[in-house]
PDB file of C-alpha atoms in Angstrom:
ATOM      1  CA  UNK A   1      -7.372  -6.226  94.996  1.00 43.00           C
ATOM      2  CA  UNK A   2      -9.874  -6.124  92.380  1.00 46.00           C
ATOM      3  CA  UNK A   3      -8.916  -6.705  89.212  1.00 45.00           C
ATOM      4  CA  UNK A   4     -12.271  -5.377  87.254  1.00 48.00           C
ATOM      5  CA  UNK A   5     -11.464  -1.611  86.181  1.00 48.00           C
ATOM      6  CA  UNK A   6     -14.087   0.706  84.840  1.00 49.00           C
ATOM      7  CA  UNK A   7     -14.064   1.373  81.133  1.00 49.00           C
ATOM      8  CA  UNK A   8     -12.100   4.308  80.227  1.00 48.00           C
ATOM      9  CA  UNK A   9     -14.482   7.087  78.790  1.00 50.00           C
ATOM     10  CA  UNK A  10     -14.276   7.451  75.136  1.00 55.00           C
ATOM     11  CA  UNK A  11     -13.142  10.548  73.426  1.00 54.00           C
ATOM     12  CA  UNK A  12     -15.146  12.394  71.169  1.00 61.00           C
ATOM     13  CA  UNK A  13     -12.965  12.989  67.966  1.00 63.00           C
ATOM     14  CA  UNK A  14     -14.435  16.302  65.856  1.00 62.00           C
ATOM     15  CA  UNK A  15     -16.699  15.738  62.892  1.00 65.00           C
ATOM     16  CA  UNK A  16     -14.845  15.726  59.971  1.00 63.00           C
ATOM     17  CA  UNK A  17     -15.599  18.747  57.881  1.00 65.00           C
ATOM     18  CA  UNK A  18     -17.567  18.505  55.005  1.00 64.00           C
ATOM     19  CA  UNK A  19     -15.281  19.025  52.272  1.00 63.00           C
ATOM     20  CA  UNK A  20     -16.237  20.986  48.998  1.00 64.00           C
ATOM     21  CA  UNK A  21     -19.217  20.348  46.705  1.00 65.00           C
ATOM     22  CA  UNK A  22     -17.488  19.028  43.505  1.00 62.00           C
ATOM     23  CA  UNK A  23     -18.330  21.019  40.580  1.00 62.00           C
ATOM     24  CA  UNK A  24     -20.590  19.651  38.098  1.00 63.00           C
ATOM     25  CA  UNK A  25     -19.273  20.733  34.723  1.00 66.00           C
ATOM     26  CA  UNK A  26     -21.978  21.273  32.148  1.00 65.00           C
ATOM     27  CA  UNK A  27     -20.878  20.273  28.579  1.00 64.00           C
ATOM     28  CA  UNK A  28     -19.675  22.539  26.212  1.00 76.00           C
ATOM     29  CA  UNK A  29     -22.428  23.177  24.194  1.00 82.00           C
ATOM     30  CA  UNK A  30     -20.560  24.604  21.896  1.00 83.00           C
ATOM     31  CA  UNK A  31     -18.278  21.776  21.032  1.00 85.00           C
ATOM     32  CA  UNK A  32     -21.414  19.663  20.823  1.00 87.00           C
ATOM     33  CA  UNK A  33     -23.120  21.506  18.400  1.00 89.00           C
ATOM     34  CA  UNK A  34     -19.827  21.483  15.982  1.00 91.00           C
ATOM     35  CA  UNK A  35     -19.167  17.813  16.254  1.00 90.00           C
ATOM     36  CA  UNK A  36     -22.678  17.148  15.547  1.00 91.00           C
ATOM     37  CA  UNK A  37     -22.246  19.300  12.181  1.00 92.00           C
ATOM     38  CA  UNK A  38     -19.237  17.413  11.631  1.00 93.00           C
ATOM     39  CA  UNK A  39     -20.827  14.618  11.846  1.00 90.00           C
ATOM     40  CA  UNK A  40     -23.857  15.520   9.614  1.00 91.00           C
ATOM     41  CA  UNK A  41     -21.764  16.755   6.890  1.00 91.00           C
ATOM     42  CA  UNK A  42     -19.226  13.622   7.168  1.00 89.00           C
ATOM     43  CA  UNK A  43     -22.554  10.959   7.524  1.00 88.00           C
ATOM     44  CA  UNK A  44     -24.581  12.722   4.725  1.00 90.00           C
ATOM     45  CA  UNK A  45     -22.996  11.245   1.057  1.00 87.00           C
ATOM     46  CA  UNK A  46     -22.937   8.014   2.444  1.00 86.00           C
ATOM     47  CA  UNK A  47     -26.554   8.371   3.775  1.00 88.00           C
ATOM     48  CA  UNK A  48     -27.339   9.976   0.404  1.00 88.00           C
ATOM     49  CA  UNK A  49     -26.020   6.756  -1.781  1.00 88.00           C
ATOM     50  CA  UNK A  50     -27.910   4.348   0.781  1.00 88.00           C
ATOM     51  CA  UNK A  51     -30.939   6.175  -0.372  1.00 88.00           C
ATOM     52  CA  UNK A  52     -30.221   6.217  -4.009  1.00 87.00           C
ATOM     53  CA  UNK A  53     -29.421   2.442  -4.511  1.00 87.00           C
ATOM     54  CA  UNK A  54     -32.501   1.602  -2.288  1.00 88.00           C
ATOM     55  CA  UNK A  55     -34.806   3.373  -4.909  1.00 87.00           C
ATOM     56  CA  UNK A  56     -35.984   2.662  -8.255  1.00 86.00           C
ATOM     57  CA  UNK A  57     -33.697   3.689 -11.074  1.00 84.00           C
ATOM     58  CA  UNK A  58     -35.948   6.171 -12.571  1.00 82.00           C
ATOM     59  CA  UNK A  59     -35.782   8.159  -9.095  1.00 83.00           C
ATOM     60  CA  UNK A  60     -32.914   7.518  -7.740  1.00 81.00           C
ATOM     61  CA  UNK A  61     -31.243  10.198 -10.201  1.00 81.00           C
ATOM     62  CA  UNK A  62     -34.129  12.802 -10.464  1.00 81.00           C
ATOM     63  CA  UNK A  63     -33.748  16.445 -10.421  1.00 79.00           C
ATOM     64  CA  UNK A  64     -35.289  17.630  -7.798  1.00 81.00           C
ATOM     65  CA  UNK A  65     -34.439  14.319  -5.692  1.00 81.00           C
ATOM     66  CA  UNK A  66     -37.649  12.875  -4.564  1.00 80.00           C
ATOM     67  CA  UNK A  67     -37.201  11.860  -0.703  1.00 79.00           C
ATOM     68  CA  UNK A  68     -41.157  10.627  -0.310  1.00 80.00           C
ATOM     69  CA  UNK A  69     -43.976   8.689  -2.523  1.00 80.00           C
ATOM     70  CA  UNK A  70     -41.714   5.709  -3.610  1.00 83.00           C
ATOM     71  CA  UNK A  71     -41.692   2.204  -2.795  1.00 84.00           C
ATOM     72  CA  UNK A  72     -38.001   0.935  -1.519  1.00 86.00           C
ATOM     73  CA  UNK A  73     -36.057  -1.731  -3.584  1.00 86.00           C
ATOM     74  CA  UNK A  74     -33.023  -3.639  -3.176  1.00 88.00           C
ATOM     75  CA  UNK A  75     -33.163  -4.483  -7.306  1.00 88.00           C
ATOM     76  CA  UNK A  76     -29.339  -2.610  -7.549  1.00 87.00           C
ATOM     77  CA  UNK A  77     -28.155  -5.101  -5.021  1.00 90.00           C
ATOM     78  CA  UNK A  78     -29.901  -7.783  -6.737  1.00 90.00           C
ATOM     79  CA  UNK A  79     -28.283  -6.926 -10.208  1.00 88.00           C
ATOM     80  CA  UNK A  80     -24.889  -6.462  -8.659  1.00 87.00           C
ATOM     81  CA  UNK A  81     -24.390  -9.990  -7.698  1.00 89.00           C
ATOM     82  CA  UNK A  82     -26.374 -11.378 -10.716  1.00 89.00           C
ATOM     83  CA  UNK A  83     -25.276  -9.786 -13.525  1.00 87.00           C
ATOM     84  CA  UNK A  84     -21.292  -8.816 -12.278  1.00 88.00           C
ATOM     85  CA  UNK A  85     -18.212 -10.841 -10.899  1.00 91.00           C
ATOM     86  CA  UNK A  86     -18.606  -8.675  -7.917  1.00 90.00           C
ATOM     87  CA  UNK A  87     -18.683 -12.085  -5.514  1.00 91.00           C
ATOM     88  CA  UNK A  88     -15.016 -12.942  -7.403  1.00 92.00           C
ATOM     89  CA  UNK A  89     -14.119  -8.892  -7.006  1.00 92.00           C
ATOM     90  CA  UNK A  90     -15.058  -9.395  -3.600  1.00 92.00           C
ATOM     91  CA  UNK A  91     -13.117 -12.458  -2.471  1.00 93.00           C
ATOM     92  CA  UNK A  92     -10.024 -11.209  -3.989  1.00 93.00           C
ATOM     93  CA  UNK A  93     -10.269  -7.901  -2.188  1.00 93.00           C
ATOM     94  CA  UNK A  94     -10.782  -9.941   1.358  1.00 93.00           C
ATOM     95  CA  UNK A  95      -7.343 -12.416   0.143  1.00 94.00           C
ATOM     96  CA  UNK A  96      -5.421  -9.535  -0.575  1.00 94.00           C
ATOM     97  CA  UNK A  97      -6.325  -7.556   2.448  1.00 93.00           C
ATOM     98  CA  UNK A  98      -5.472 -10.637   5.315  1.00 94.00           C
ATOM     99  CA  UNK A  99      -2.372 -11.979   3.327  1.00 94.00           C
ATOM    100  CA  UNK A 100      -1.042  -8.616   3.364  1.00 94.00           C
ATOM    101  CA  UNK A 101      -1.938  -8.052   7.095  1.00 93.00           C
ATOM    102  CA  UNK A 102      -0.653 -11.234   8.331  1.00 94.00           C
ATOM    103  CA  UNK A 103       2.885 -10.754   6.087  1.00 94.00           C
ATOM    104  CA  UNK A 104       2.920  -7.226   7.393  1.00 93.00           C
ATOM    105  CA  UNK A 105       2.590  -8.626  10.834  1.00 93.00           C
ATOM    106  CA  UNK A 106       4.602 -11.532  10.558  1.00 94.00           C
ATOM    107  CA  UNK A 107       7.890  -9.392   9.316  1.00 93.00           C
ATOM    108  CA  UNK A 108       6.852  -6.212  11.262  1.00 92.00           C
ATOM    109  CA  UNK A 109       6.759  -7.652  14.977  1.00 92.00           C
ATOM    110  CA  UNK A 110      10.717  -8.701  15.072  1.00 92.00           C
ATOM    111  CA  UNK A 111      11.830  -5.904  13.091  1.00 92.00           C
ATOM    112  CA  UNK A 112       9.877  -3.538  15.477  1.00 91.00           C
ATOM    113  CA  UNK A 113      10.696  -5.596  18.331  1.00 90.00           C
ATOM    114  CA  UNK A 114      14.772  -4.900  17.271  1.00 90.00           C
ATOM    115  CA  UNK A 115      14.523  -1.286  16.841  1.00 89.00           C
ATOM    116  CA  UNK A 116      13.088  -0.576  19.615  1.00 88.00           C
ATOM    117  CA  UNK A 117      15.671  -2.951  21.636  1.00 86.00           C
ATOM    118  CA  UNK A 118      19.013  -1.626  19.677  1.00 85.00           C
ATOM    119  CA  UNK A 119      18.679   1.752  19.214  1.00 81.00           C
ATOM    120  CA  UNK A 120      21.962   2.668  16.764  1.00 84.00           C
ATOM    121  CA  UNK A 121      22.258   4.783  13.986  1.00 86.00           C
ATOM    122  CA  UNK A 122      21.703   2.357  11.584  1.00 85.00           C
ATOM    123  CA  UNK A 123      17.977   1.645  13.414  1.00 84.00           C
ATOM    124  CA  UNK A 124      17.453   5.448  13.458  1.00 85.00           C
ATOM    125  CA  UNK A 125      18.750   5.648   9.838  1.00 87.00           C
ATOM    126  CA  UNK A 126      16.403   2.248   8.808  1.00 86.00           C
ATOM    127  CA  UNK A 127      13.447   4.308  10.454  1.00 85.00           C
ATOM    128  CA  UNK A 128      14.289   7.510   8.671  1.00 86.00           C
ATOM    129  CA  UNK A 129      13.732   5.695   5.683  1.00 87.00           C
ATOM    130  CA  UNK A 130      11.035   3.738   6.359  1.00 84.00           C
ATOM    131  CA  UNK A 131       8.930   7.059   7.031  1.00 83.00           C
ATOM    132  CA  UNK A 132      10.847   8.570   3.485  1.00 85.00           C
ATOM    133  CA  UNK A 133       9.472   5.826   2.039  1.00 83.00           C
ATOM    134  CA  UNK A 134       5.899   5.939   3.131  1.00 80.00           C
ATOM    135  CA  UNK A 135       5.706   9.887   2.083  1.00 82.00           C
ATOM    136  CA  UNK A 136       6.710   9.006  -1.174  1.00 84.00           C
ATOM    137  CA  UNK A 137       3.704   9.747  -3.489  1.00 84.00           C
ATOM    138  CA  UNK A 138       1.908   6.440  -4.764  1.00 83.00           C
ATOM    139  CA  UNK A 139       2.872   6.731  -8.203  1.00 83.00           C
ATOM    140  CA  UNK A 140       6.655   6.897  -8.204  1.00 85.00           C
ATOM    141  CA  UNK A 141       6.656   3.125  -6.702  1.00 87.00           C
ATOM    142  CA  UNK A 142       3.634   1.662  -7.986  1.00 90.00           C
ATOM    143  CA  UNK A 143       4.902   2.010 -11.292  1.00 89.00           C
ATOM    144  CA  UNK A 144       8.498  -0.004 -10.556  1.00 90.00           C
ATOM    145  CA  UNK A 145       6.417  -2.907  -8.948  1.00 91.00           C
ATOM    146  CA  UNK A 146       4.273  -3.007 -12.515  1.00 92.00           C
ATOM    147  CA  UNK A 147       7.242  -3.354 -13.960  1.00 91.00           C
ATOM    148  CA  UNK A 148       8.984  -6.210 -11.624  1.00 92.00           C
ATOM    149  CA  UNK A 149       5.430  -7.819 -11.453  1.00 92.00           C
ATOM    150  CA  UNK A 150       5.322  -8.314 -15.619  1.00 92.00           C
ATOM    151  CA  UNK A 151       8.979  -9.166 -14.989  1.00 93.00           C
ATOM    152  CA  UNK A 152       8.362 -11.725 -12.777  1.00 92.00           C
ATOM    153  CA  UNK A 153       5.303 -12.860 -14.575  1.00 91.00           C
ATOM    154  CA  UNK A 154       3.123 -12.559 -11.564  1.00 91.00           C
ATOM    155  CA  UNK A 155       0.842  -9.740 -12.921  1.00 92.00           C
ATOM    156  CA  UNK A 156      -2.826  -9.650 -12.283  1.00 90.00           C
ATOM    157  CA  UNK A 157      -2.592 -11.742  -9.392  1.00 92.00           C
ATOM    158  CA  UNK A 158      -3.761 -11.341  -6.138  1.00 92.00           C
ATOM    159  CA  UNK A 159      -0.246 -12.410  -4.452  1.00 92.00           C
ATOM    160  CA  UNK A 160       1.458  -9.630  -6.400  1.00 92.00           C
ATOM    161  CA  UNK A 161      -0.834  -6.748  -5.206  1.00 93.00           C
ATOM    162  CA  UNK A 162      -0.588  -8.379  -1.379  1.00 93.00           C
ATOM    163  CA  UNK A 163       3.223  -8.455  -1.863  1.00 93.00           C
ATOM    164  CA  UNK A 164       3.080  -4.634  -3.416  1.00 93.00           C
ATOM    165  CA  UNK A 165       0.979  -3.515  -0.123  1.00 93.00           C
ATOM    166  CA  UNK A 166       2.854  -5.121   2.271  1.00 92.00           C
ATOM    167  CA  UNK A 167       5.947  -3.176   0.607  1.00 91.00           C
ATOM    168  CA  UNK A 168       3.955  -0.005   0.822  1.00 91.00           C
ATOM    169  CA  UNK A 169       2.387  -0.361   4.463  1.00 89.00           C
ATOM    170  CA  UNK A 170       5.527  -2.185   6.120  1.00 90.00           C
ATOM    171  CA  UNK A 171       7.215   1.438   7.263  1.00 90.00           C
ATOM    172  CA  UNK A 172       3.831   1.907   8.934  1.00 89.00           C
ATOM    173  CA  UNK A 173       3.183  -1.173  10.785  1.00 90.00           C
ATOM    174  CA  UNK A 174       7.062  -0.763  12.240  1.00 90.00           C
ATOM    175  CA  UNK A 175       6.549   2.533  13.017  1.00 88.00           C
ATOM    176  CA  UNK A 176       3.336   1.763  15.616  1.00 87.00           C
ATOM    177  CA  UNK A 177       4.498  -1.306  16.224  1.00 89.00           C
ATOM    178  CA  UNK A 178       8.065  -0.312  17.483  1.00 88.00           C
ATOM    179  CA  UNK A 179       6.475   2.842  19.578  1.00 85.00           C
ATOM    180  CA  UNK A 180       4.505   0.003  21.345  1.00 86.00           C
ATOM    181  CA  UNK A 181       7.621  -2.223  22.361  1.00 87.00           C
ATOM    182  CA  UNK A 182       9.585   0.889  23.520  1.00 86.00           C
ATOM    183  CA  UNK A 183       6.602   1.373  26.305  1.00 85.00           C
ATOM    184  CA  UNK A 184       7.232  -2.220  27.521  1.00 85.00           C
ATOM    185  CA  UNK A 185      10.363  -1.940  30.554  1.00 86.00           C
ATOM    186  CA  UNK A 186      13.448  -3.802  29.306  1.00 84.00           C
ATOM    187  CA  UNK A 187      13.941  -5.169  32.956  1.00 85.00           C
ATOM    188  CA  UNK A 188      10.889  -7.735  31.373  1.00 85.00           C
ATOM    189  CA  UNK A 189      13.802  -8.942  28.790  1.00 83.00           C
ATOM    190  CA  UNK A 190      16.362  -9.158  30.894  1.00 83.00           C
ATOM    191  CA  UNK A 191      14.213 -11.174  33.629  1.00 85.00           C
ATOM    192  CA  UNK A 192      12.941 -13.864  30.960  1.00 84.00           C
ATOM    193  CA  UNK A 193      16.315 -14.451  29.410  1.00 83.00           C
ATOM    194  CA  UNK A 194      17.617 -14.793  33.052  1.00 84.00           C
ATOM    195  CA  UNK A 195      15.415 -17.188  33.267  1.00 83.00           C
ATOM    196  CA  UNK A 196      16.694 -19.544  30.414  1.00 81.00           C
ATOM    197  CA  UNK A 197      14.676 -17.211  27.263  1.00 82.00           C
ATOM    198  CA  UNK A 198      16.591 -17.000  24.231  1.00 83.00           C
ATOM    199  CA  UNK A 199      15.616 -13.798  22.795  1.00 83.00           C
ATOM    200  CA  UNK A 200      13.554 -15.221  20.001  1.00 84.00           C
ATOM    201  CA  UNK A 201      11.693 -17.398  22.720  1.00 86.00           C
ATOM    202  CA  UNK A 202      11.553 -14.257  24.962  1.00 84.00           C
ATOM    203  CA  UNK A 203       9.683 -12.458  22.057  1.00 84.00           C
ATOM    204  CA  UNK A 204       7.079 -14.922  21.296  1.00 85.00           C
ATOM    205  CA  UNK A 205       6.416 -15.727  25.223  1.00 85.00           C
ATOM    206  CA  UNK A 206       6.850 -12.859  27.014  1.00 85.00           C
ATOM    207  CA  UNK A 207       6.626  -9.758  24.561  1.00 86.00           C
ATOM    208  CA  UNK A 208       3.976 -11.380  22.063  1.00 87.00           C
ATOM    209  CA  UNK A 209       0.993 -11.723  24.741  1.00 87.00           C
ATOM    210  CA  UNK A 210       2.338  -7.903  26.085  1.00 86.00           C
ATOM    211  CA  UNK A 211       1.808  -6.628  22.445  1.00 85.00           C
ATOM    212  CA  UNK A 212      -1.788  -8.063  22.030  1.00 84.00           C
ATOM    213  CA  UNK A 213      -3.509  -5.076  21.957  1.00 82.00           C
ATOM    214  CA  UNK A 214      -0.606  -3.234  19.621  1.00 85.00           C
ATOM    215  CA  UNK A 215      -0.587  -6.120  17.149  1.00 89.00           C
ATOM    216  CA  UNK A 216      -4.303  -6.152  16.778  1.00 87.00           C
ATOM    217  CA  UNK A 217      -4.360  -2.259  16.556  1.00 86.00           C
ATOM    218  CA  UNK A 218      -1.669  -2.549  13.660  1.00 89.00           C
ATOM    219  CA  UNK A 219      -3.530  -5.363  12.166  1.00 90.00           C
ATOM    220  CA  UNK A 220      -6.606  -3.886  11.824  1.00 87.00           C
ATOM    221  CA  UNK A 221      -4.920  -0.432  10.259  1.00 88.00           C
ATOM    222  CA  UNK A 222      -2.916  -2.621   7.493  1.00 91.00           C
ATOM    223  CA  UNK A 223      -6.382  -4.397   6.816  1.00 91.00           C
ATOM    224  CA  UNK A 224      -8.349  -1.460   6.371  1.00 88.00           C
ATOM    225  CA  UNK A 225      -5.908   0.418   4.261  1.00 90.00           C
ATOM    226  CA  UNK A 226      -5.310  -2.870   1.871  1.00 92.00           C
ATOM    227  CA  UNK A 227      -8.957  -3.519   2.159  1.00 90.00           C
ATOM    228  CA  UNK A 228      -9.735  -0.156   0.653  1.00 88.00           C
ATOM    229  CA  UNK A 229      -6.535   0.213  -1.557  1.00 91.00           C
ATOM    230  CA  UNK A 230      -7.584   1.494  -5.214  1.00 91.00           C
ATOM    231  CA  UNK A 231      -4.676   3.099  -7.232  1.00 91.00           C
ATOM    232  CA  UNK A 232      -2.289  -0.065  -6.215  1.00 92.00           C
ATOM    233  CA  UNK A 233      -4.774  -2.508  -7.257  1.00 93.00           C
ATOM    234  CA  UNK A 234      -5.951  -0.631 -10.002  1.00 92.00           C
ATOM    235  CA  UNK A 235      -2.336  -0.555 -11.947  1.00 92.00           C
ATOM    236  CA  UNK A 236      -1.268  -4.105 -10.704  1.00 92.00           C
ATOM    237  CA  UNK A 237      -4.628  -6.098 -11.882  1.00 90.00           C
ATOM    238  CA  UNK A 238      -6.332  -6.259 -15.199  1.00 86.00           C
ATOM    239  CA  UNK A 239      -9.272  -8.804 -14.988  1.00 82.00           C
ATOM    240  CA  UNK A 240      -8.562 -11.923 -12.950  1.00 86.00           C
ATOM    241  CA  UNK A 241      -7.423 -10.407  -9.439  1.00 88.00           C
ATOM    242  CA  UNK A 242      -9.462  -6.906  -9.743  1.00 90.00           C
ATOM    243  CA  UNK A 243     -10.768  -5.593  -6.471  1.00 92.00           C
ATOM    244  CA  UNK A 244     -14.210  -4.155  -5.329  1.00 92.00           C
ATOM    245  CA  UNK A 245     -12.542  -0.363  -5.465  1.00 92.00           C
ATOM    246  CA  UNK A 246     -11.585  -1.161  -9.624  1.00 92.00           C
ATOM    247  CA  UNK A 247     -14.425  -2.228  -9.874  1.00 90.00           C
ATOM    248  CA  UNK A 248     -16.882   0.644  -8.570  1.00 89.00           C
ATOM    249  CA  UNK A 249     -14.315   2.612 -10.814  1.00 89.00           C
ATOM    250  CA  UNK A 250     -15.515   1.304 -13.539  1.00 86.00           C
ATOM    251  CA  UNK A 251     -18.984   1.237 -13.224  1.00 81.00           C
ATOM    252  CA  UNK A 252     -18.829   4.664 -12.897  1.00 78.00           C
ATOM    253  CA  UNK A 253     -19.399   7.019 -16.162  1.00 72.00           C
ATOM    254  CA  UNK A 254     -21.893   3.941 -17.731  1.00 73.00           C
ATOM    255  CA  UNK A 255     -25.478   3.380 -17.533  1.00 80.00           C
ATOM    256  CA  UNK A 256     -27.605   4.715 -14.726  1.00 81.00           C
ATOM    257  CA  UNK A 257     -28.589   0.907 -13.610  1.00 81.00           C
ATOM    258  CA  UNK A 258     -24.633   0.644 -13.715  1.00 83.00           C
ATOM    259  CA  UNK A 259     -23.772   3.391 -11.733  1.00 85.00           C
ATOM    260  CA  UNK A 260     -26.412   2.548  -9.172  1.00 86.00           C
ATOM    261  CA  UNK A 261     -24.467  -0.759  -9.065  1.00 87.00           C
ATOM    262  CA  UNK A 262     -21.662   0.912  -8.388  1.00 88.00           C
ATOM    263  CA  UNK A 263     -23.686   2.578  -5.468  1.00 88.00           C
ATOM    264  CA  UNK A 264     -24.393  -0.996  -3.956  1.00 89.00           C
ATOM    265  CA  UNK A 265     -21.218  -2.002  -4.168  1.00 90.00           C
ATOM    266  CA  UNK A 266     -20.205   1.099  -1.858  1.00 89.00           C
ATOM    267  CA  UNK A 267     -22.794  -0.093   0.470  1.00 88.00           C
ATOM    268  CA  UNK A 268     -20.890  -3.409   0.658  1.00 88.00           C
ATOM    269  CA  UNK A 269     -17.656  -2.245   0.674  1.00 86.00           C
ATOM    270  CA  UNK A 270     -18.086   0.391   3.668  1.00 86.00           C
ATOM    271  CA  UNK A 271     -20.207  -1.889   6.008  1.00 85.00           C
ATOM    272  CA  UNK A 272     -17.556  -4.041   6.957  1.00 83.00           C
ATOM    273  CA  UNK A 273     -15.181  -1.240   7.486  1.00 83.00           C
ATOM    274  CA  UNK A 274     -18.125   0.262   9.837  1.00 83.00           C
ATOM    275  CA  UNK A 275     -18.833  -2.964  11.747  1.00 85.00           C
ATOM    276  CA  UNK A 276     -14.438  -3.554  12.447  1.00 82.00           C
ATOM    277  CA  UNK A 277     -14.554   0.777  13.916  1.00 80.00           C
ATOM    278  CA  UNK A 278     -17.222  -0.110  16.146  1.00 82.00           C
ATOM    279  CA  UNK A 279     -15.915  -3.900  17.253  1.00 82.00           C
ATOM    280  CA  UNK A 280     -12.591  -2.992  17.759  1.00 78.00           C
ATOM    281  CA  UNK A 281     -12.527   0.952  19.101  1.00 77.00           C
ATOM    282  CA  UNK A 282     -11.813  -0.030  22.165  1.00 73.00           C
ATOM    283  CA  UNK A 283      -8.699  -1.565  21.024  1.00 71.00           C
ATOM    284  CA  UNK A 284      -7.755   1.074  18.486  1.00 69.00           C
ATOM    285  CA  UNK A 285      -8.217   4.052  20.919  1.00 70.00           C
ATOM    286  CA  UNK A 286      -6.435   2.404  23.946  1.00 63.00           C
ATOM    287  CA  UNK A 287      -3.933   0.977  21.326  1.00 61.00           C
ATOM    288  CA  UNK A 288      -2.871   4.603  19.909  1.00 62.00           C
ATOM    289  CA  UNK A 289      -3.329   6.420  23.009  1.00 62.00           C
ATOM    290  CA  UNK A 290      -2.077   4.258  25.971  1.00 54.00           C
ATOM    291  CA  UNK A 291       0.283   1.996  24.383  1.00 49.00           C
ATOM    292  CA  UNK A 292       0.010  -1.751  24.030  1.00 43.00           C
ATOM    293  CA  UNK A 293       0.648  -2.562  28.210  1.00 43.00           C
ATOM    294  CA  UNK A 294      -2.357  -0.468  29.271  1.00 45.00           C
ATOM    295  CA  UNK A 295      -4.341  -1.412  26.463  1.00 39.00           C
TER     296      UNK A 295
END
């Protein structure tokens, strides 16, 4: 008996069917044309001060504006650092702005962290408040903290206004901060204190590196907002912890040189903001749409 057999004959399995042509969607034209008018009418005063502080004085404020026929100067920025403290307004603006975002951070990680983990009625009641508290217009508790700062005798110092907008941007930074730790699964708590966590230890090596992308997002937000901050810093500082916002305040209303100044300054103050939107968008779109685990 042989044991070779002949090979069994193959069988033919139908083509597959070509499925359907996917459909190429053209983009809305429409929508295109309105952002980019949007976006000419939101890019055009700052475009418009670039161009005036990089003229000479005598045409930068000319009626009719003159676009063409003059040679380009950076004299205003020049001035600016020469004949102003803007260097000192400038520093104080940048202390302010990262002691208020790391105090902000530093208190608003646990407290988020327990909201979102014990949700009572006193954590929906503290939340309540904390969003009462951020509507409440400027004014009605800037004015208390001028008072407890001359109290105090910490007026007109750079702690005092970092202290006054950590106070003021706290209920925010809990807010996005607690929405981020109620995405993360609480079988992730339960597993690291099973495994010998104490919740504080859980929270700094388990949820901490989790949050990365939420913390930075919130970080980023409370330094833009205390980096920009103007009616705060203008009733809490006089002279020796003024900010770059007071001071383009008051250049404005003085001299043309002055007020072109005050133009430069603007420059300054808005490029950094521009450079942190485009360095960190990633993290500030995935951070506010996703949550903090997908981001």
């Amino acid at each position: 008996m042989s044991l070779h057999t002949e090979p069994t004959a193959r069988v033919r399995r139908p083509a597959p069917r070509p499925g359907p042509r996917p459909v190429r969607r053209r983009p809305p034209v429409a929508a295109g044309v309105l952002l980019g008018i949007v976006c000419v009418i939101t890019l055009a005063p700052f475009v418009w001060m670039a161009l005036s502080v990089t003229k000479p004085t005598n045409v930068a404020f000319a009626n009719p504006p003159v676009l063409s026929g003059y040679t380009p100067t950076l004299q205003a920025f020049t001035d600016l650092w020469q004949t102003t403290y803007f260097a000192d307004y400038l520093a104080n603006t940048l202390v302010v702005a990262v002691i208020s975002t790391v105090i902000a951070l530093v208190i608003g990680i646990p407290a988020a962290y327990a909201l979102s983990r014990f949700p009572t009625y006193v954590s929906a009641l503290l939340l309540v408040l904390a969003l009462v508290f951020r509507a409440l217009p400027r004014f009605s508790v800037v004015l208390p903290m001028y008072d407890i700062s001359r109290a105090l005798g910490i007026y007109d110092t750079t702690f005092a206004l970092a202290v006054a907008l950590v106070a003021i941007n706290q209920p925010f930074t809990i807010w996005l901060l607690r929405n981020f730790f109620a995405e993360i699964p609480r079988e992730l708590d339960e597993a690291a204190m099973i495994d010998g966590c104490t919740r504080i230890g859980m929270l700094r090596r388990v949820m901490i590196p989790l949050m990365r992308p939420g913390i930075l997002t919130a970080g980023i937000f409370v330094f833009l907002f205390a980096f920009q901050e103007y009616l705060t810093a203008l009733v809490l500082t006089d002279s020796s912890s003024k900010t770059v916002p007071v001071f383009i305040a008051t250049q404005l209303g003085q001299t043309l040189p002055m007020l072109q100044q005050a133009g430069a300054a603007s420059l300054l103050l808005t490029l950094p903001v521009v450079v942190i939107a485009f360095v960190a968008q990633k993290y500030l779109v995935a951070g506010l749409s996703d949550g903090a685990v997908k981001g």
